[in-house]
Amino acid sequence: MASERYNAPAREKHWQGVWEAAQVFKTKADAAGPKCYVLEMFPYPSGRIHVGHSRNYTMGDVFARYKRAKGFNVLHPMGWDAFGMPAENAAMERKVHPGRWTYENIEVMRGQLKSMGLSIDWSREIATCSPDYYRHQQRLFLDLLRQGLAYRKSSKVNWDRVDNTVLANEQVIDGRGWRSGALVETRELTQWFFRITQYGEELLAALDGLDQWPEKVRLMQANWIGRSQGLSIRFVLDAATAPAGLDEVEVYTTRPDTLFGASFLAVAPDHPLAKAAAAQNPDLSAFCEECRHLGTSVADLESAEKKGFDTGIRVRHPFDPSWLLPVWVANFVLMDYGTGAIFGCPAGDQRDLDFARKYGLPVKPVILPPGADAATFEVGAEAHDGTGVMINSDFLDGMAPEAAFEAVASRLETTMLAGAPVGARKVNFRLRDWGISRQRYWGCPIPVIHCGDCGVVPVPVGDLPVELPEDATFDLPGNPLDRHPTWKHVDCPSCGKLAMRETDTMDTFVDSSWYFVRFTAPHADEPVDLEAARAWLPVDQYIGGIEHAILHLLYSRFFFRAISDAGHGAHDLREPFAALFTQGMVTHETYFRPSTAVGEKPLWLSPDEIELEGDGATRVARNAKTGEAVIIGPVEKMSKSKKNVVDLDAFVAEYGADTARWFVLSDSPPERDVLYTDVGVEGARRFVQRVWRFVDEIAQRVPDKSPMPESFSAAALDLRKASHKALHTTGRTIEGLRFNVAVAGLYEFANVLGSALQPRNSAEDLDWALREAAELLAHMIAPMMPHLAEECWARLGYNTLIANEAWPEAEPALLVDDALTIAVQVNGKRRGELKIDRTATNEQIEAAALSLDTVIRALEGRPVKKVIVVPQRIVNVVG
RNA sequence: GCGGACGUGGUGGAAUGGUAGACACACGGGACUUAAAAUCCCGAGGCCUCACAGCCGUGUGGGUUCGACUCCCACCGUCCGCACCA
């Protein structure tokens, strides 16, 4: 009987049907085994899934399936991050309602995910745009509002004029909107905020406990939170120069030790002192105005010169009232960090130095760098902010900067001025409160009502959800909710008078800040079913892209705490994600036609529009339709915008899901990018067929599993050892998410199996070992190529599902070798090897090593000084 | 500027401080075939050699160690994050 090729696309559909019919992946709350919550960051339903997206889900699925096999009760859900701008943009461009566009995409993408054979409990599916979801989010908002964790304030915000909405600080990348890429402008608006700063300290401190998170992500978050310890110092204004009504200014510094090096104060253009002074001085007023218009983009900031304007105001030095310092307005001082005012120490800060040099302000060194001569030391072009000894600093002279910090802090803390200390230790954060108002339609409505008499009135819980009106119009820019004729006009729940609904919706990052909680009980009446949350949280393994290192992951850590503190907590759990893995992307070459007009965007072409000729450096690409020459662009992450995507449906139809899964796991370490190539895919496809051929052949040769033979020949034993070792390493590497190594191990095992199949003669013990190898191979590939595994399992005569089978335990005796080959080094250089019994003593090994010809030759007659024997590994002869 | 990661054959990469280059791709040779596809076998870091042996090799230079891709220091390069945060 000749082997048939394995028809992956057809068989995969079959097995998916079987799994679904048997509800194999539906999570049972009462199932035995420890819980394991495996989650991949849920997708935005943008249209279609391509091979690039599939890597994330494949990794999660391999882990989830492995954990299931290991006896864990696994929760592995999937949902849709379904609110967001693209839906609204589609509405504007194609005149289709955002809801319809979104749900149609979900339909398509759900089918695509299912075609990958993911072990997902689809009964828990969530779409954040569904009122069933967002009514709970509105409830959470109201609870945060009650707790004072949500509030409204007028502030400067980042305005994206392309998307016509506000952006949070975290959503501004290099001065541009994270989605639109438009240069962000500053606007003053009244907005809703979440008080994430209240958790700054905790969010920072708790990073230490996240030992299963990548160090990189923890660092990025720590930097983002940006805690700094310093001193807040009150400077008294010189009465002769002070504007009316103002008599002091507060300055924040992290370097109070350099206080004697102060040569000026600088305040932000929006600082009250600047405004007061500007009111008297038209030139200063003009300068402040100019500052406001500068500095919205990174490019501006980089090129922007340090500019200042002397207000004429003078302040007294805290340690010497007769020492007057000028107060300048400076364009580089930020109003919303610290106190919006600094003291400048040019010797110790590069910016202050540049500023001082430009405006001829004094530069007095206060820290003598190690090795410098006090008599001759002068500040040159570079400020010194490092270590050294304090000089020119009165009572601080001779101290280290750290000690001087303490000395200044404790002295100013106890110096009283008008009944309060002059100085106070203060911790500052770079983190700002999270602005969540978005002037868009396709988001979760903020459930409050503005009443002329009662002010901001929360929508009563019984009136939730505040649903989006279906009949909004999308033909104009701006917020469709705001211009809807009736939606916003409601009665005040408090006094009954006509009032106005809030027309802003929530940032979609709110939606994704708690979906993992909702998955634990997606149909509960309360937002969070405490029992389910306690049973399942935290997420044991979270998998997603590094691009969320700050945004989503910081918001979620905050929001989980905030809702816990508002009564929706699971025990005293504070961190939602116990382990995080950030996977690399699938990349692909790009192709484009050179554009004719200057500055015009390239005209991207997708890989299936391309014909490639030649190889290596001589490859040329042509447009398959027109034959026109096409430029091969750089390799980039697969993305719709550059068209360098491979559609999942087409791929699965041709190669099958298992090939896609195997390919995206192969070669590259999972945290690094993997390059999509046709030859790489061919390699994966070949392996699928190879596994099938082997199992098929073994099933023919050994149709039934007979009792285990009493003894095994050397060949059979070697095969058994290879099988069990492969089983062991496959498990270990999957556990550690080192999928590329797991894949390599399975290739290696397949090579061994292929060799073992070569002798066509049948022997009882070898047959038994072959069958064992085939069965174990089916188990080993099951997490990665689940359909093929089922096919193999069935071919071996089982009528159970391998998805329901336990991961076999490797026999410990088969994991060790009795005869070892160990390397022998002379002075650290490999000179030979030694075949030796595993139980040989160190003395025996040493003697054997020293008698090797190669060792004797390498020693060249020198006496042996020392022999290091590392049992079962290596011998090093030192001579 | 600050912080971090990384640097291994033609390529992707492997290697608890212990035989560097597993495994795969590409490549070369061979088997099977009328032929092709598919499949299977063999080879392969560099230098020198008919071969054996030998020498050199994990960005560069030092260090620690019996032993370093791995740990430490400095430098070079690439990538990422933050960026007027006082």
mmCIF file with all atom_site columns, C-alpha atoms in Angstrom, chain A residues 175-321:
data_model
loop_
_atom_site.group_PDB
_atom_site.id
_atom_site.type_symbol
_atom_site.label_atom_id
_atom_site.label_alt_id
_atom_site.label_comp_id
_atom_site.label_asym_id
_atom_site.label_entity_id
_atom_site.label_seq_id
_atom_site.pdbx_PDB_ins_code
_atom_site.Cartn_x
_atom_site.Cartn_y
_atom_site.Cartn_z
_atom_site.occupancy
_atom_site.B_iso_or_equiv
_atom_site.pdbx_formal_charge
_atom_site.auth_seq_id
_atom_site.auth_comp_id
_atom_site.auth_asym_id
_atom_site.auth_atom_id
_atom_site.pdbx_PDB_model_num
ATOM 1   C CA . GLY A 1 175 ? 5.468   64.253 18.768 1.00 0.00 ? 175 GLY A CA 1
ATOM 2   C CA . ARG A 1 176 ? 2.986   62.560 16.454 1.00 0.00 ? 176 ARG A CA 1
ATOM 3   C CA . GLY A 1 177 ? -0.299  60.769 16.970 1.00 0.00 ? 177 GLY A CA 1
ATOM 4   C CA . TRP A 1 178 ? 0.313   57.038 17.430 1.00 0.00 ? 178 TRP A CA 1
ATOM 5   C CA . ARG A 1 179 ? -2.324  56.158 14.879 1.00 0.00 ? 179 ARG A CA 1
ATOM 6   C CA . SER A 1 180 ? -2.553  59.027 12.409 1.00 0.00 ? 180 SER A CA 1
ATOM 7   C CA . GLY A 1 181 ? 1.075   60.107 12.462 1.00 0.00 ? 181 GLY A CA 1
ATOM 8   C CA . ALA A 1 182 ? -0.051  63.731 12.489 1.00 0.00 ? 182 ALA A CA 1
ATOM 9   C CA . LEU A 1 183 ? 1.982   66.314 14.367 1.00 0.00 ? 183 LEU A CA 1
ATOM 10  C CA . VAL A 1 184 ? 0.290   66.799 17.689 1.00 0.00 ? 184 VAL A CA 1
ATOM 11  C CA . GLU A 1 185 ? -0.902  70.258 18.669 1.00 0.00 ? 185 GLU A CA 1
ATOM 12  C CA . THR A 1 186 ? -1.608  71.674 22.072 1.00 0.00 ? 186 THR A CA 1
ATOM 13  C CA . ARG A 1 187 ? -5.141  72.675 22.986 1.00 0.00 ? 187 ARG A CA 1
ATOM 14  C CA . GLU A 1 188 ? -6.847  73.679 26.173 1.00 0.00 ? 188 GLU A CA 1
ATOM 15  C CA . LEU A 1 189 ? -9.894  71.496 26.815 1.00 0.00 ? 189 LEU A CA 1
ATOM 16  C CA . THR A 1 190 ? -11.968 70.176 29.686 1.00 0.00 ? 190 THR A CA 1
ATOM 17  C CA . GLN A 1 191 ? -11.420 66.440 29.785 1.00 0.00 ? 191 GLN A CA 1
ATOM 18  C CA . TRP A 1 192 ? -12.005 63.340 31.860 1.00 0.00 ? 192 TRP A CA 1
ATOM 19  C CA . PHE A 1 193 ? -8.969  61.841 33.524 1.00 0.00 ? 193 PHE A CA 1
ATOM 20  C CA . PHE A 1 194 ? -8.130  58.732 35.465 1.00 0.00 ? 194 PHE A CA 1
ATOM 21  C CA . ARG A 1 195 ? -5.946  59.366 38.451 1.00 0.00 ? 195 ARG A CA 1
ATOM 22  C CA . ILE A 1 196 ? -3.140  57.005 37.476 1.00 0.00 ? 196 ILE A CA 1
ATOM 23  C CA . THR A 1 197 ? -0.635  59.258 39.252 1.00 0.00 ? 197 THR A CA 1
ATOM 24  C CA . GLN A 1 198 ? -2.147  58.211 42.560 1.00 0.00 ? 198 GLN A CA 1
ATOM 25  C CA . TYR A 1 199 ? -0.752  54.760 41.791 1.00 0.00 ? 199 TYR A CA 1
ATOM 26  C CA . GLY A 1 200 ? 2.612   55.965 40.502 1.00 0.00 ? 200 GLY A CA 1
ATOM 27  C CA . GLU A 1 201 ? 4.512   54.823 43.527 1.00 0.00 ? 201 GLU A CA 1
ATOM 28  C CA . GLU A 1 202 ? 2.826   51.437 43.627 1.00 0.00 ? 202 GLU A CA 1
ATOM 29  C CA . LEU A 1 203 ? 3.059   50.838 39.885 1.00 0.00 ? 203 LEU A CA 1
ATOM 30  C CA . LEU A 1 204 ? 6.769   51.518 40.069 1.00 0.00 ? 204 LEU A CA 1
ATOM 31  C CA . ALA A 1 205 ? 7.496   49.525 43.204 1.00 0.00 ? 205 ALA A CA 1
ATOM 32  C CA . ALA A 1 206 ? 5.500   46.517 42.026 1.00 0.00 ? 206 ALA A CA 1
ATOM 33  C CA . LEU A 1 207 ? 7.611   46.221 38.886 1.00 0.00 ? 207 LEU A CA 1
ATOM 34  C CA . ASP A 1 208 ? 10.235  44.531 41.032 1.00 0.00 ? 208 ASP A CA 1
ATOM 35  C CA . GLY A 1 209 ? 7.850   41.671 41.703 1.00 0.00 ? 209 GLY A CA 1
ATOM 36  C CA . LEU A 1 210 ? 7.149   41.034 38.033 1.00 0.00 ? 210 LEU A CA 1
ATOM 37  C CA . ASP A 1 211 ? 9.990   38.580 37.672 1.00 0.00 ? 211 ASP A CA 1
ATOM 38  C CA . GLN A 1 212 ? 8.319   36.801 34.770 1.00 0.00 ? 212 GLN A CA 1
ATOM 39  C CA . TRP A 1 213 ? 8.166   39.958 32.718 1.00 0.00 ? 213 TRP A CA 1
ATOM 40  C CA . PRO A 1 214 ? 10.905  40.948 30.278 1.00 0.00 ? 214 PRO A CA 1
ATOM 41  C CA . GLU A 1 215 ? 13.411  43.202 31.943 1.00 0.00 ? 215 GLU A CA 1
ATOM 42  C CA . LYS A 1 216 ? 13.072  45.585 29.014 1.00 0.00 ? 216 LYS A CA 1
ATOM 43  C CA . VAL A 1 217 ? 9.388   46.189 29.591 1.00 0.00 ? 217 VAL A CA 1
ATOM 44  C CA . ARG A 1 218 ? 9.860   46.741 33.307 1.00 0.00 ? 218 ARG A CA 1
ATOM 45  C CA . LEU A 1 219 ? 12.564  49.254 32.560 1.00 0.00 ? 219 LEU A CA 1
ATOM 46  C CA . MET A 1 220 ? 10.480  51.085 30.011 1.00 0.00 ? 220 MET A CA 1
ATOM 47  C CA . GLN A 1 221 ? 7.651   51.368 32.501 1.00 0.00 ? 221 GLN A CA 1
ATOM 48  C CA . ALA A 1 222 ? 9.970   52.517 35.260 1.00 0.00 ? 222 ALA A CA 1
ATOM 49  C CA . ASN A 1 223 ? 11.353  55.219 32.984 1.00 0.00 ? 223 ASN A CA 1
ATOM 50  C CA . TRP A 1 224 ? 7.910   56.214 31.926 1.00 0.00 ? 224 TRP A CA 1
ATOM 51  C CA . ILE A 1 225 ? 6.731   56.588 35.510 1.00 0.00 ? 225 ILE A CA 1
ATOM 52  C CA . GLY A 1 226 ? 9.917   58.555 36.090 1.00 0.00 ? 226 GLY A CA 1
ATOM 53  C CA . ARG A 1 227 ? 10.139  58.914 39.833 1.00 0.00 ? 227 ARG A CA 1
ATOM 54  C CA . SER A 1 228 ? 12.608  61.471 41.101 1.00 0.00 ? 228 SER A CA 1
ATOM 55  C CA . GLN A 1 229 ? 13.483  62.480 44.628 1.00 0.00 ? 229 GLN A CA 1
ATOM 56  C CA . GLY A 1 230 ? 14.262  66.068 45.308 1.00 0.00 ? 230 GLY A CA 1
ATOM 57  C CA . LEU A 1 231 ? 13.616  69.163 47.287 1.00 0.00 ? 231 LEU A CA 1
ATOM 58  C CA . SER A 1 232 ? 11.044  71.857 46.897 1.00 0.00 ? 232 SER A CA 1
ATOM 59  C CA . ILE A 1 233 ? 12.514  75.230 47.904 1.00 0.00 ? 233 ILE A CA 1
ATOM 60  C CA . ARG A 1 234 ? 10.748  78.521 48.506 1.00 0.00 ? 234 ARG A CA 1
ATOM 61  C CA . PHE A 1 235 ? 12.614  81.555 47.238 1.00 0.00 ? 235 PHE A CA 1
ATOM 62  C CA . VAL A 1 236 ? 11.600  84.966 48.635 1.00 0.00 ? 236 VAL A CA 1
ATOM 63  C CA . LEU A 1 237 ? 11.065  87.679 46.039 1.00 0.00 ? 237 LEU A CA 1
ATOM 64  C CA . ASP A 1 238 ? 12.905  90.918 46.442 1.00 0.00 ? 238 ASP A CA 1
ATOM 65  C CA . ALA A 1 239 ? 10.085  93.316 47.346 1.00 0.00 ? 239 ALA A CA 1
ATOM 66  C CA . ALA A 1 240 ? 11.417  96.114 45.153 1.00 0.00 ? 240 ALA A CA 1
ATOM 67  C CA . THR A 1 241 ? 11.070  93.977 42.024 1.00 0.00 ? 241 THR A CA 1
ATOM 68  C CA . ALA A 1 242 ? 8.127   91.704 42.874 1.00 0.00 ? 242 ALA A CA 1
ATOM 69  C CA . PRO A 1 243 ? 4.824   91.986 41.008 1.00 0.00 ? 243 PRO A CA 1
ATOM 70  C CA . ALA A 1 244 ? 1.916   93.009 43.161 1.00 0.00 ? 244 ALA A CA 1
ATOM 71  C CA . GLY A 1 245 ? 0.519   90.281 45.365 1.00 0.00 ? 245 GLY A CA 1
ATOM 72  C CA . LEU A 1 246 ? 3.377   87.834 44.890 1.00 0.00 ? 246 LEU A CA 1
ATOM 73  C CA . ASP A 1 247 ? 6.107   87.406 47.454 1.00 0.00 ? 247 ASP A CA 1
ATOM 74  C CA . GLU A 1 248 ? 7.707   84.024 46.813 1.00 0.00 ? 248 GLU A CA 1
ATOM 75  C CA . VAL A 1 249 ? 8.315   81.351 44.208 1.00 0.00 ? 249 VAL A CA 1
ATOM 76  C CA . GLU A 1 250 ? 8.683   77.610 44.737 1.00 0.00 ? 250 GLU A CA 1
ATOM 77  C CA . VAL A 1 251 ? 11.344  75.715 42.889 1.00 0.00 ? 251 VAL A CA 1
ATOM 78  C CA . TYR A 1 252 ? 11.811  71.949 42.524 1.00 0.00 ? 252 TYR A CA 1
ATOM 79  C CA . THR A 1 253 ? 15.272  70.456 42.312 1.00 0.00 ? 253 THR A CA 1
ATOM 80  C CA . THR A 1 254 ? 16.872  67.040 42.489 1.00 0.00 ? 254 THR A CA 1
ATOM 81  C CA . ARG A 1 255 ? 20.237  68.651 43.140 1.00 0.00 ? 255 ARG A CA 1
ATOM 82  C CA . PRO A 1 256 ? 19.917  70.874 46.220 1.00 0.00 ? 256 PRO A CA 1
ATOM 83  C CA . ASP A 1 257 ? 23.608  70.155 46.794 1.00 0.00 ? 257 ASP A CA 1
ATOM 84  C CA . THR A 1 258 ? 24.424  72.596 43.986 1.00 0.00 ? 258 THR A CA 1
ATOM 85  C CA . LEU A 1 259 ? 22.453  75.434 45.538 1.00 0.00 ? 259 LEU A CA 1
ATOM 86  C CA . PHE A 1 260 ? 25.555  77.584 45.997 1.00 0.00 ? 260 PHE A CA 1
ATOM 87  C CA . GLY A 1 261 ? 26.188  77.321 42.287 1.00 0.00 ? 261 GLY A CA 1
ATOM 88  C CA . ALA A 1 262 ? 22.858  78.944 41.487 1.00 0.00 ? 262 ALA A CA 1
ATOM 89  C CA . SER A 1 263 ? 23.093  81.892 39.157 1.00 0.00 ? 263 SER A CA 1
ATOM 90  C CA . PHE A 1 264 ? 19.476  82.423 38.117 1.00 0.00 ? 264 PHE A CA 1
ATOM 91  C CA . LEU A 1 265 ? 15.933  81.168 38.464 1.00 0.00 ? 265 LEU A CA 1
ATOM 92  C CA . ALA A 1 266 ? 13.905  80.204 35.441 1.00 0.00 ? 266 ALA A CA 1
ATOM 93  C CA . VAL A 1 267 ? 10.136  79.802 35.246 1.00 0.00 ? 267 VAL A CA 1
ATOM 94  C CA . ALA A 1 268 ? 7.878   78.393 32.566 1.00 0.00 ? 268 ALA A CA 1
ATOM 95  C CA . PRO A 1 269 ? 6.163   80.845 30.221 1.00 0.00 ? 269 PRO A CA 1
ATOM 96  C CA . ASP A 1 270 ? 2.838   79.872 31.808 1.00 0.00 ? 270 ASP A CA 1
ATOM 97  C CA . HIS A 1 271 ? 4.043   80.247 35.365 1.00 0.00 ? 271 HIS A CA 1
ATOM 98  C CA . PRO A 1 272 ? 1.985   82.748 37.462 1.00 0.00 ? 272 PRO A CA 1
ATOM 99  C CA . LEU A 1 273 ? 5.121   84.774 38.056 1.00 0.00 ? 273 LEU A CA 1
ATOM 100 C CA . ALA A 1 274 ? 5.758   84.989 34.325 1.00 0.00 ? 274 ALA A CA 1
ATOM 101 C CA . LYS A 1 275 ? 2.170   85.978 33.692 1.00 0.00 ? 275 LYS A CA 1
ATOM 102 C CA . ALA A 1 276 ? 2.253   88.638 36.387 1.00 0.00 ? 276 ALA A CA 1
ATOM 103 C CA . ALA A 1 277 ? 5.479   90.067 35.048 1.00 0.00 ? 277 ALA A CA 1
ATOM 104 C CA . ALA A 1 278 ? 4.243   89.874 31.468 1.00 0.00 ? 278 ALA A CA 1
ATOM 105 C CA . ALA A 1 279 ? 1.195   91.917 32.387 1.00 0.00 ? 279 ALA A CA 1
ATOM 106 C CA . GLN A 1 280 ? 3.555   94.845 33.070 1.00 0.00 ? 280 GLN A CA 1
ATOM 107 C CA . ASN A 1 281 ? 5.875   94.224 30.142 1.00 0.00 ? 281 ASN A CA 1
ATOM 108 C CA . PRO A 1 282 ? 4.679   93.902 26.533 1.00 0.00 ? 282 PRO A CA 1
ATOM 109 C CA . ASP A 1 283 ? 8.020   92.541 25.339 1.00 0.00 ? 283 ASP A CA 1
ATOM 110 C CA . LEU A 1 284 ? 7.945   89.794 27.928 1.00 0.00 ? 284 LEU A CA 1
ATOM 111 C CA . SER A 1 285 ? 4.332   89.111 27.052 1.00 0.00 ? 285 SER A CA 1
ATOM 112 C CA . ALA A 1 286 ? 5.310   88.710 23.411 1.00 0.00 ? 286 ALA A CA 1
ATOM 113 C CA . PHE A 1 287 ? 8.127   86.377 24.388 1.00 0.00 ? 287 PHE A CA 1
ATOM 114 C CA . CYS A 1 288 ? 5.790   84.147 26.404 1.00 0.00 ? 288 CYS A CA 1
ATOM 115 C CA . GLU A 1 289 ? 3.360   84.069 23.526 1.00 0.00 ? 289 GLU A CA 1
ATOM 116 C CA . GLU A 1 290 ? 6.135   83.016 21.165 1.00 0.00 ? 290 GLU A CA 1
ATOM 117 C CA . CYS A 1 291 ? 7.131   80.197 23.519 1.00 0.00 ? 291 CYS A CA 1
ATOM 118 C CA . ARG A 1 292 ? 3.603   78.855 23.528 1.00 0.00 ? 292 ARG A CA 1
ATOM 119 C CA . HIS A 1 293 ? 3.604   78.486 19.782 1.00 0.00 ? 293 HIS A CA 1
ATOM 120 C CA . LEU A 1 294 ? 6.876   76.652 19.713 1.00 0.00 ? 294 LEU A CA 1
ATOM 121 C CA . GLY A 1 295 ? 7.672   73.228 20.896 1.00 0.00 ? 295 GLY A CA 1
ATOM 122 C CA . THR A 1 296 ? 4.871   70.902 19.962 1.00 0.00 ? 296 THR A CA 1
ATOM 123 C CA . SER A 1 297 ? 6.950   68.444 18.007 1.00 0.00 ? 297 SER A CA 1
ATOM 124 C CA . VAL A 1 298 ? 10.180  66.676 18.613 1.00 0.00 ? 298 VAL A CA 1
ATOM 125 C CA . ALA A 1 299 ? 11.742  68.283 15.585 1.00 0.00 ? 299 ALA A CA 1
ATOM 126 C CA . ASP A 1 300 ? 10.914  71.679 17.012 1.00 0.00 ? 300 ASP A CA 1
ATOM 127 C CA . LEU A 1 301 ? 12.349  70.772 20.375 1.00 0.00 ? 301 LEU A CA 1
ATOM 128 C CA . GLU A 1 302 ? 15.593  69.494 18.966 1.00 0.00 ? 302 GLU A CA 1
ATOM 129 C CA . SER A 1 303 ? 16.230  72.548 16.887 1.00 0.00 ? 303 SER A CA 1
ATOM 130 C CA . ALA A 1 304 ? 14.818  74.962 19.433 1.00 0.00 ? 304 ALA A CA 1
ATOM 131 C CA . GLU A 1 305 ? 17.415  77.123 21.052 1.00 0.00 ? 305 GLU A CA 1
ATOM 132 C CA . LYS A 1 306 ? 17.400  77.762 24.745 1.00 0.00 ? 306 LYS A CA 1
ATOM 133 C CA . LYS A 1 307 ? 15.732  81.130 24.934 1.00 0.00 ? 307 LYS A CA 1
ATOM 134 C CA . GLY A 1 308 ? 15.015  83.315 27.894 1.00 0.00 ? 308 GLY A CA 1
ATOM 135 C CA . PHE A 1 309 ? 13.786  86.706 28.975 1.00 0.00 ? 309 PHE A CA 1
ATOM 136 C CA . ASP A 1 310 ? 14.790  88.504 32.144 1.00 0.00 ? 310 ASP A CA 1
ATOM 137 C CA . THR A 1 311 ? 11.650  89.433 34.085 1.00 0.00 ? 311 THR A CA 1
ATOM 138 C CA . GLY A 1 312 ? 13.504  91.997 36.169 1.00 0.00 ? 312 GLY A CA 1
ATOM 139 C CA . ILE A 1 313 ? 12.299  90.183 39.272 1.00 0.00 ? 313 ILE A CA 1
ATOM 140 C CA . ARG A 1 314 ? 14.970  89.261 41.811 1.00 0.00 ? 314 ARG A CA 1
ATOM 141 C CA . VAL A 1 315 ? 14.882  86.610 44.523 1.00 0.00 ? 315 VAL A CA 1
ATOM 142 C CA . ARG A 1 316 ? 16.983  86.101 47.640 1.00 0.00 ? 316 ARG A CA 1
ATOM 143 C CA . HIS A 1 317 ? 19.220  83.071 48.036 1.00 0.00 ? 317 HIS A CA 1
ATOM 144 C CA . PRO A 1 318 ? 17.888  80.875 50.861 1.00 0.00 ? 318 PRO A CA 1
ATOM 145 C CA . PHE A 1 319 ? 21.263  80.785 52.587 1.00 0.00 ? 319 PHE A CA 1
ATOM 146 C CA . ASP A 1 320 ? 22.210  84.416 51.988 1.00 0.00 ? 320 ASP A CA 1
ATOM 147 C CA . PRO A 1 321 ? 19.411  87.012 51.897 1.00 0.00 ? 321 PRO A CA 1
#
